[in-house]
Amino acid sequence: MSSLAPPRRLPVLADLLGRPSTRARAFAVDATLVLAGVSLVALLAKVSFFIGPVPITGQTLGVIVVGAALGARRGAAALTTYMLIGLAGLPVFAGAVAGPAYVLSPSFGFILGFIPAAFVAGWFAERAWDRKPWLAFIGFVAASIVPFLVGVPYMAVILATVLGADVTVASVMEAGVLPFIVPGLIKAAFAAVLIPGAWLLVRGADSRKS
C-alpha cells in the first residue's frame, strides 16, 4: 500500500549550522537568520531603477536566495519581517518611501507577494531542487512568478482607485509584467548558479575533512 505522507523535508543551507540543543538557542539562531535575510533583501532593494510605477530591483533575487537558503518557513518569516519593518517606517523598500502609507504604493502588492515567493523557493530547496542548477532554475523561476500573481492585480487597483489612472490590460502588462520578464529570468539564473555553487563548496569542504 502506497504511503500518502508528504515528501520528507531535506536540509537547506541554513540547516548546516546545526540545531542548538535548547529551544531558546534555536529561536535565537532562527531570529538571527531571519534578520540576516531581511538585511539582504533590504540591501538589494536599493539596487533599483524606475521605468514606471513599479521599479526593477534586486529584491526578487534576494527573496529567492533567502527562501532557498533559509527554507520555506524561515524564508517566509524573513519576508514578513521585511514588510513589517518597512511599514513601521524603516527605509528598507526600493526608494526612500516607507511607513504605513506605502500600502497605497502601486508596488506594495509585490512586497506582499514576496512572502509566498520565499516560501515557494524554500519549498523547492527542501526537496533538494537547489542542488542542481537546472532544477534550481525551474524552481526559482516558479518562485519569481509568485509576486506577480499578487502584485499585478494590486498595482492595477491602486492605479485605478488611488491614482485615478486609466487602467487597461495592455497598460497593466506594460507597467507591471513585460519589463520584468528578462530581468526576472536573469535573477533566477544567477540564483540557480549561486545556491548550487554554495552546496558544491560545502561538499568540497566536507570531503576535505573526511
PDB file of C-alpha atoms in Angstrom:
ATOM      1  CA  MET A   1       0.000   0.000   0.000  1.00  0.00           C
ATOM      2  CA  SER A   2       1.484   3.344  -1.023  1.00  0.00           C
ATOM      3  CA  SER A   3       2.103   5.994   1.605  1.00  0.00           C
ATOM      4  CA  LEU A   4       0.228   9.278   1.426  1.00  0.00           C
ATOM      5  CA  ALA A   5       2.718  11.033   3.699  1.00  0.00           C
ATOM      6  CA  PRO A   6       4.136  14.310   2.368  1.00  0.00           C
ATOM      7  CA  PRO A   7       7.689  14.325   0.962  1.00  0.00           C
ATOM      8  CA  ARG A   8      10.367  14.433   3.631  1.00  0.00           C
ATOM      9  CA  ARG A   9      11.898  17.849   4.208  1.00  0.00           C
ATOM     10  CA  LEU A  10      15.597  17.855   3.360  1.00  0.00           C
ATOM     11  CA  PRO A  11      18.150  20.212   4.926  1.00  0.00           C
ATOM     12  CA  VAL A  12      18.715  23.629   3.376  1.00  0.00           C
ATOM     13  CA  LEU A  13      21.924  25.632   3.601  1.00  0.00           C
ATOM     14  CA  ALA A  14      20.927  27.270   6.885  1.00  0.00           C
ATOM     15  CA  ASP A  15      20.419  23.846   8.487  1.00  0.00           C
ATOM     16  CA  LEU A  16      24.131  23.132   8.080  1.00  0.00           C
ATOM     17  CA  LEU A  17      24.720  25.421  11.038  1.00  0.00           C
ATOM     18  CA  GLY A  18      23.347  22.617  13.195  1.00  0.00           C
ATOM     19  CA  ARG A  19      20.405  22.609  15.546  1.00  0.00           C
ATOM     20  CA  PRO A  20      21.008  24.100  19.004  1.00  0.00           C
ATOM     21  CA  SER A  21      20.251  21.896  21.982  1.00  0.00           C
ATOM     22  CA  THR A  22      17.704  24.198  23.630  1.00  0.00           C
ATOM     23  CA  ARG A  23      14.591  25.933  22.344  1.00  0.00           C
ATOM     24  CA  ALA A  24      15.904  29.335  23.401  1.00  0.00           C
ATOM     25  CA  ARG A  25      19.074  28.902  21.397  1.00  0.00           C
ATOM     26  CA  ALA A  26      17.144  27.504  18.439  1.00  0.00           C
ATOM     27  CA  PHE A  27      14.884  30.562  18.499  1.00  0.00           C
ATOM     28  CA  ALA A  28      17.915  32.857  18.687  1.00  0.00           C
ATOM     29  CA  VAL A  29      19.501  31.155  15.670  1.00  0.00           C
ATOM     30  CA  ASP A  30      16.277  31.331  13.674  1.00  0.00           C
ATOM     31  CA  ALA A  31      15.801  35.001  14.590  1.00  0.00           C
ATOM     32  CA  THR A  32      19.358  35.780  13.518  1.00  0.00           C
ATOM     33  CA  LEU A  33      18.841  34.008  10.195  1.00  0.00           C
ATOM     34  CA  VAL A  34      15.563  35.857   9.617  1.00  0.00           C
ATOM     35  CA  LEU A  35      17.207  39.232  10.308  1.00  0.00           C
ATOM     36  CA  ALA A  36      20.088  38.329   8.001  1.00  0.00           C
ATOM     37  CA  GLY A  37      17.528  37.568   5.296  1.00  0.00           C
ATOM     38  CA  VAL A  38      15.808  40.906   5.911  1.00  0.00           C
ATOM     39  CA  SER A  39      19.151  42.709   5.608  1.00  0.00           C
ATOM     40  CA  LEU A  40      19.972  41.024   2.303  1.00  0.00           C
ATOM     41  CA  VAL A  41      16.620  41.876   0.720  1.00  0.00           C
ATOM     42  CA  ALA A  42      16.802  45.444   2.046  1.00  0.00           C
ATOM     43  CA  LEU A  43      20.277  45.855   0.577  1.00  0.00           C
ATOM     44  CA  LEU A  44      19.252  44.512  -2.818  1.00  0.00           C
ATOM     45  CA  ALA A  45      16.137  46.704  -2.779  1.00  0.00           C
ATOM     46  CA  LYS A  46      18.428  49.703  -3.131  1.00  0.00           C
ATOM     47  CA  VAL A  47      19.747  48.275  -6.406  1.00  0.00           C
ATOM     48  CA  SER A  48      16.839  49.666  -8.383  1.00  0.00           C
ATOM     49  CA  PHE A  49      15.745  51.911 -11.186  1.00  0.00           C
ATOM     50  CA  PHE A  50      12.300  53.153 -12.059  1.00  0.00           C
ATOM     51  CA  ILE A  51      10.836  52.633 -15.508  1.00  0.00           C
ATOM     52  CA  GLY A  52       7.214  53.073 -14.436  1.00  0.00           C
ATOM     53  CA  PRO A  53       5.054  52.788 -11.315  1.00  0.00           C
ATOM     54  CA  VAL A  54       6.946  49.662 -10.208  1.00  0.00           C
ATOM     55  CA  PRO A  55      10.772  49.692 -10.118  1.00  0.00           C
ATOM     56  CA  ILE A  56      13.082  46.945 -11.303  1.00  0.00           C
ATOM     57  CA  THR A  57      15.112  45.975  -8.243  1.00  0.00           C
ATOM     58  CA  GLY A  58      17.360  43.279  -6.871  1.00  0.00           C
ATOM     59  CA  GLN A  59      14.682  42.352  -4.332  1.00  0.00           C
ATOM     60  CA  THR A  60      13.470  39.278  -6.198  1.00  0.00           C
ATOM     61  CA  LEU A  61      16.991  37.877  -6.247  1.00  0.00           C
ATOM     62  CA  GLY A  62      17.169  38.434  -2.504  1.00  0.00           C
ATOM     63  CA  VAL A  63      13.790  36.793  -1.983  1.00  0.00           C
ATOM     64  CA  ILE A  64      14.846  33.688  -3.920  1.00  0.00           C
ATOM     65  CA  VAL A  65      18.217  33.395  -2.200  1.00  0.00           C
ATOM     66  CA  VAL A  66      16.746  33.955   1.260  1.00  0.00           C
ATOM     67  CA  GLY A  67      13.949  31.438   0.681  1.00  0.00           C
ATOM     68  CA  ALA A  68      16.292  28.796  -0.716  1.00  0.00           C
ATOM     69  CA  ALA A  69      18.975  29.291   1.922  1.00  0.00           C
ATOM     70  CA  LEU A  70      16.682  29.511   4.952  1.00  0.00           C
ATOM     71  CA  GLY A  71      13.884  27.162   3.897  1.00  0.00           C
ATOM     72  CA  ALA A  72      10.188  27.766   3.400  1.00  0.00           C
ATOM     73  CA  ARG A  73       9.122  28.824   6.892  1.00  0.00           C
ATOM     74  CA  ARG A  74      12.135  30.925   7.831  1.00  0.00           C
ATOM     75  CA  GLY A  75      12.172  32.458   4.353  1.00  0.00           C
ATOM     76  CA  ALA A  76       8.525  33.478   4.622  1.00  0.00           C
ATOM     77  CA  ALA A  77       9.180  34.776   8.147  1.00  0.00           C
ATOM     78  CA  ALA A  78      12.080  36.873   6.864  1.00  0.00           C
ATOM     79  CA  LEU A  79       9.980  38.494   4.147  1.00  0.00           C
ATOM     80  CA  THR A  80       7.077  39.053   6.549  1.00  0.00           C
ATOM     81  CA  THR A  81       9.511  40.783   8.898  1.00  0.00           C
ATOM     82  CA  TYR A  82      10.885  42.783   5.982  1.00  0.00           C
ATOM     83  CA  MET A  83       7.395  44.016   5.094  1.00  0.00           C
ATOM     84  CA  LEU A  84       6.524  44.905   8.692  1.00  0.00           C
ATOM     85  CA  ILE A  85       9.803  46.753   9.234  1.00  0.00           C
ATOM     86  CA  GLY A  86       9.176  48.791   6.097  1.00  0.00           C
ATOM     87  CA  LEU A  87       5.625  49.601   7.127  1.00  0.00           C
ATOM     88  CA  ALA A  88       6.976  50.665  10.519  1.00  0.00           C
ATOM     89  CA  GLY A  89       9.000  53.343   8.743  1.00  0.00           C
ATOM     90  CA  LEU A  90      12.470  51.922   8.193  1.00  0.00           C
ATOM     91  CA  PRO A  91      13.710  52.670   4.637  1.00  0.00           C
ATOM     92  CA  VAL A  92      14.103  49.053   3.533  1.00  0.00           C
ATOM     93  CA  PHE A  93      11.952  49.254   0.401  1.00  0.00           C
ATOM     94  CA  ALA A  94      13.126  50.467  -3.003  1.00  0.00           C
ATOM     95  CA  GLY A  95      13.463  54.235  -2.898  1.00  0.00           C
ATOM     96  CA  ALA A  96      13.223  56.414   0.184  1.00  0.00           C
ATOM     97  CA  VAL A  97       9.495  55.969   0.870  1.00  0.00           C
ATOM     98  CA  ALA A  98       8.424  53.763   3.783  1.00  0.00           C
ATOM     99  CA  GLY A  99       5.827  53.711   6.528  1.00  0.00           C
ATOM    100  CA  PRO A 100       2.143  52.733   6.613  1.00  0.00           C
ATOM    101  CA  ALA A 101       1.306  54.898   3.578  1.00  0.00           C
ATOM    102  CA  TYR A 102       3.359  52.520   1.444  1.00  0.00           C
ATOM    103  CA  VAL A 103       0.303  50.258   1.232  1.00  0.00           C
ATOM    104  CA  LEU A 104      -1.036  52.811  -1.264  1.00  0.00           C
ATOM    105  CA  SER A 105       2.033  52.432  -3.478  1.00  0.00           C
ATOM    106  CA  PRO A 106       1.492  50.515  -6.741  1.00  0.00           C
ATOM    107  CA  SER A 107       4.446  48.295  -5.856  1.00  0.00           C
ATOM    108  CA  PHE A 108       3.260  47.221  -2.395  1.00  0.00           C
ATOM    109  CA  GLY A 109       1.451  44.194  -3.802  1.00  0.00           C
ATOM    110  CA  PHE A 110       4.813  42.838  -4.893  1.00  0.00           C
ATOM    111  CA  ILE A 111       6.095  43.214  -1.329  1.00  0.00           C
ATOM    112  CA  LEU A 112       3.134  41.109  -0.201  1.00  0.00           C
ATOM    113  CA  GLY A 113       3.907  38.587  -2.930  1.00  0.00           C
ATOM    114  CA  PHE A 114       7.497  38.224  -1.732  1.00  0.00           C
ATOM    115  CA  ILE A 115       6.272  36.291   1.310  1.00  0.00           C
ATOM    116  CA  PRO A 116       4.774  33.308  -0.576  1.00  0.00           C
ATOM    117  CA  ALA A 117       7.582  33.601  -3.149  1.00  0.00           C
ATOM    118  CA  ALA A 118      10.196  32.988  -0.447  1.00  0.00           C
ATOM    119  CA  PHE A 119       8.108  30.085   0.827  1.00  0.00           C
ATOM    120  CA  VAL A 120       7.994  28.554  -2.669  1.00  0.00           C
ATOM    121  CA  ALA A 121      11.759  28.956  -3.165  1.00  0.00           C
ATOM    122  CA  GLY A 122      12.307  27.336   0.227  1.00  0.00           C
ATOM    123  CA  TRP A 123       9.861  24.540  -0.561  1.00  0.00           C
ATOM    124  CA  PHE A 124      11.836  23.627  -3.660  1.00  0.00           C
ATOM    125  CA  ALA A 125      15.105  23.825  -1.709  1.00  0.00           C
ATOM    126  CA  GLU A 126      13.686  21.471   0.909  1.00  0.00           C
ATOM    127  CA  ARG A 127      13.134  18.950  -1.917  1.00  0.00           C
ATOM    128  CA  ALA A 128      16.801  19.321  -2.999  1.00  0.00           C
ATOM    129  CA  TRP A 129      15.960  21.250  -6.168  1.00  0.00           C
ATOM    130  CA  ASP A 130      18.600  23.773  -5.118  1.00  0.00           C
ATOM    131  CA  ARG A 131      21.443  21.293  -5.524  1.00  0.00           C
ATOM    132  CA  LYS A 132      21.476  21.190  -9.352  1.00  0.00           C
ATOM    133  CA  PRO A 133      21.439  24.384 -11.446  1.00  0.00           C
ATOM    134  CA  TRP A 134      18.791  23.295 -13.963  1.00  0.00           C
ATOM    135  CA  LEU A 135      16.360  22.145 -11.261  1.00  0.00           C
ATOM    136  CA  ALA A 136      17.116  25.237  -9.203  1.00  0.00           C
ATOM    137  CA  PHE A 137      16.392  27.448 -12.199  1.00  0.00           C
ATOM    138  CA  ILE A 138      12.969  25.860 -12.711  1.00  0.00           C
ATOM    139  CA  GLY A 139      12.081  26.219  -9.042  1.00  0.00           C
ATOM    140  CA  PHE A 140      13.382  29.772  -8.836  1.00  0.00           C
ATOM    141  CA  VAL A 141      11.502  30.854 -11.952  1.00  0.00           C
ATOM    142  CA  ALA A 142       8.336  29.457 -10.361  1.00  0.00           C
ATOM    143  CA  ALA A 143       9.089  31.420  -7.182  1.00  0.00           C
ATOM    144  CA  SER A 144       9.754  34.559  -9.244  1.00  0.00           C
ATOM    145  CA  ILE A 145       6.293  34.367 -10.789  1.00  0.00           C
ATOM    146  CA  VAL A 146       4.517  34.377  -7.426  1.00  0.00           C
ATOM    147  CA  PRO A 147       4.949  38.116  -6.639  1.00  0.00           C
ATOM    148  CA  PHE A 148       3.287  38.986  -9.940  1.00  0.00           C
ATOM    149  CA  LEU A 149       0.209  36.956  -9.038  1.00  0.00           C
ATOM    150  CA  VAL A 150      -0.301  39.299  -6.093  1.00  0.00           C
ATOM    151  CA  GLY A 151       1.476  42.428  -7.256  1.00  0.00           C
ATOM    152  CA  VAL A 152      -0.074  42.966 -10.679  1.00  0.00           C
ATOM    153  CA  PRO A 153      -3.742  42.945  -9.545  1.00  0.00           C
ATOM    154  CA  TYR A 154      -2.809  45.091  -6.540  1.00  0.00           C
ATOM    155  CA  MET A 155      -0.997  47.565  -8.798  1.00  0.00           C
ATOM    156  CA  ALA A 156      -3.992  47.784 -11.122  1.00  0.00           C
ATOM    157  CA  VAL A 157      -6.343  48.543  -8.216  1.00  0.00           C
ATOM    158  CA  ILE A 158      -4.060  51.247  -6.786  1.00  0.00           C
ATOM    159  CA  LEU A 159      -3.511  52.872 -10.177  1.00  0.00           C
ATOM    160  CA  ALA A 160      -7.239  52.975 -10.842  1.00  0.00           C
ATOM    161  CA  THR A 161      -8.639  53.859  -7.421  1.00  0.00           C
ATOM    162  CA  VAL A 162      -5.875  55.888  -5.763  1.00  0.00           C
ATOM    163  CA  LEU A 163      -4.046  57.497  -8.674  1.00  0.00           C
ATOM    164  CA  GLY A 164      -7.024  57.715 -10.987  1.00  0.00           C
ATOM    165  CA  ALA A 165      -5.197  56.208 -13.954  1.00  0.00           C
ATOM    166  CA  ASP A 166      -6.954  54.735 -16.968  1.00  0.00           C
ATOM    167  CA  VAL A 167      -6.180  51.046 -16.425  1.00  0.00           C
ATOM    168  CA  THR A 168      -6.360  48.503 -19.242  1.00  0.00           C
ATOM    169  CA  VAL A 169      -4.944  45.030 -19.637  1.00  0.00           C
ATOM    170  CA  ALA A 170      -2.350  46.402 -22.065  1.00  0.00           C
ATOM    171  CA  SER A 171      -1.281  49.202 -19.725  1.00  0.00           C
ATOM    172  CA  VAL A 172      -1.014  46.828 -16.781  1.00  0.00           C
ATOM    173  CA  MET A 173       1.094  44.385 -18.792  1.00  0.00           C
ATOM    174  CA  GLU A 174       3.341  47.211 -19.960  1.00  0.00           C
ATOM    175  CA  ALA A 175       3.774  48.667 -16.488  1.00  0.00           C
ATOM    176  CA  GLY A 176       3.927  45.567 -14.302  1.00  0.00           C
ATOM    177  CA  VAL A 177       4.807  42.482 -16.342  1.00  0.00           C
ATOM    178  CA  LEU A 178       6.654  42.851 -19.644  1.00  0.00           C
ATOM    179  CA  PRO A 179       9.651  44.911 -18.420  1.00  0.00           C
ATOM    180  CA  PHE A 180      10.311  42.367 -15.677  1.00  0.00           C
ATOM    181  CA  ILE A 181      10.427  39.142 -17.682  1.00  0.00           C
ATOM    182  CA  VAL A 182      14.035  39.260 -18.855  1.00  0.00           C
ATOM    183  CA  PRO A 183      15.434  40.707 -15.593  1.00  0.00           C
ATOM    184  CA  GLY A 184      13.465  38.064 -13.689  1.00  0.00           C
ATOM    185  CA  LEU A 185      14.940  35.251 -15.743  1.00  0.00           C
ATOM    186  CA  ILE A 186      18.432  36.669 -15.261  1.00  0.00           C
ATOM    187  CA  LYS A 187      17.974  36.879 -11.485  1.00  0.00           C
ATOM    188  CA  ALA A 188      16.592  33.335 -11.338  1.00  0.00           C
ATOM    189  CA  ALA A 189      19.562  32.109 -13.405  1.00  0.00           C
ATOM    190  CA  PHE A 190      22.012  33.915 -11.121  1.00  0.00           C
ATOM    191  CA  ALA A 191      20.404  32.370  -8.036  1.00  0.00           C
ATOM    192  CA  ALA A 192      20.461  28.972  -9.783  1.00  0.00           C
ATOM    193  CA  VAL A 193      24.236  29.312 -10.042  1.00  0.00           C
ATOM    194  CA  LEU A 194      24.788  30.855  -6.606  1.00  0.00           C
ATOM    195  CA  ILE A 195      22.875  28.385  -4.430  1.00  0.00           C
ATOM    196  CA  PRO A 196      24.093  25.143  -6.097  1.00  0.00           C
ATOM    197  CA  GLY A 197      27.585  26.694  -6.058  1.00  0.00           C
ATOM    198  CA  ALA A 198      27.299  27.129  -2.303  1.00  0.00           C
ATOM    199  CA  TRP A 199      26.343  23.462  -2.000  1.00  0.00           C
ATOM    200  CA  LEU A 200      29.420  22.491  -4.045  1.00  0.00           C
ATOM    201  CA  LEU A 201      31.622  24.472  -1.678  1.00  0.00           C
ATOM    202  CA  VAL A 202      30.019  22.749   1.306  1.00  0.00           C
ATOM    203  CA  ARG A 203      30.526  19.298  -0.196  1.00  0.00           C
ATOM    204  CA  GLY A 204      34.114  20.160  -1.061  1.00  0.00           C
ATOM    205  CA  ALA A 205      34.808  21.257   2.494  1.00  0.00           C
ATOM    206  CA  ASP A 206      33.203  18.085   3.865  1.00  0.00           C
ATOM    207  CA  SER A 207      35.259  15.868   1.548  1.00  0.00           C
ATOM    208  CA  ARG A 208      38.490  17.536   2.642  1.00  0.00           C
ATOM    209  CA  LYS A 209      37.612  16.894   6.281  1.00  0.00           C
ATOM    210  CA  SER A 210      36.941  13.200   5.717  1.00  0.00           C
TER     211      SER A 210
END
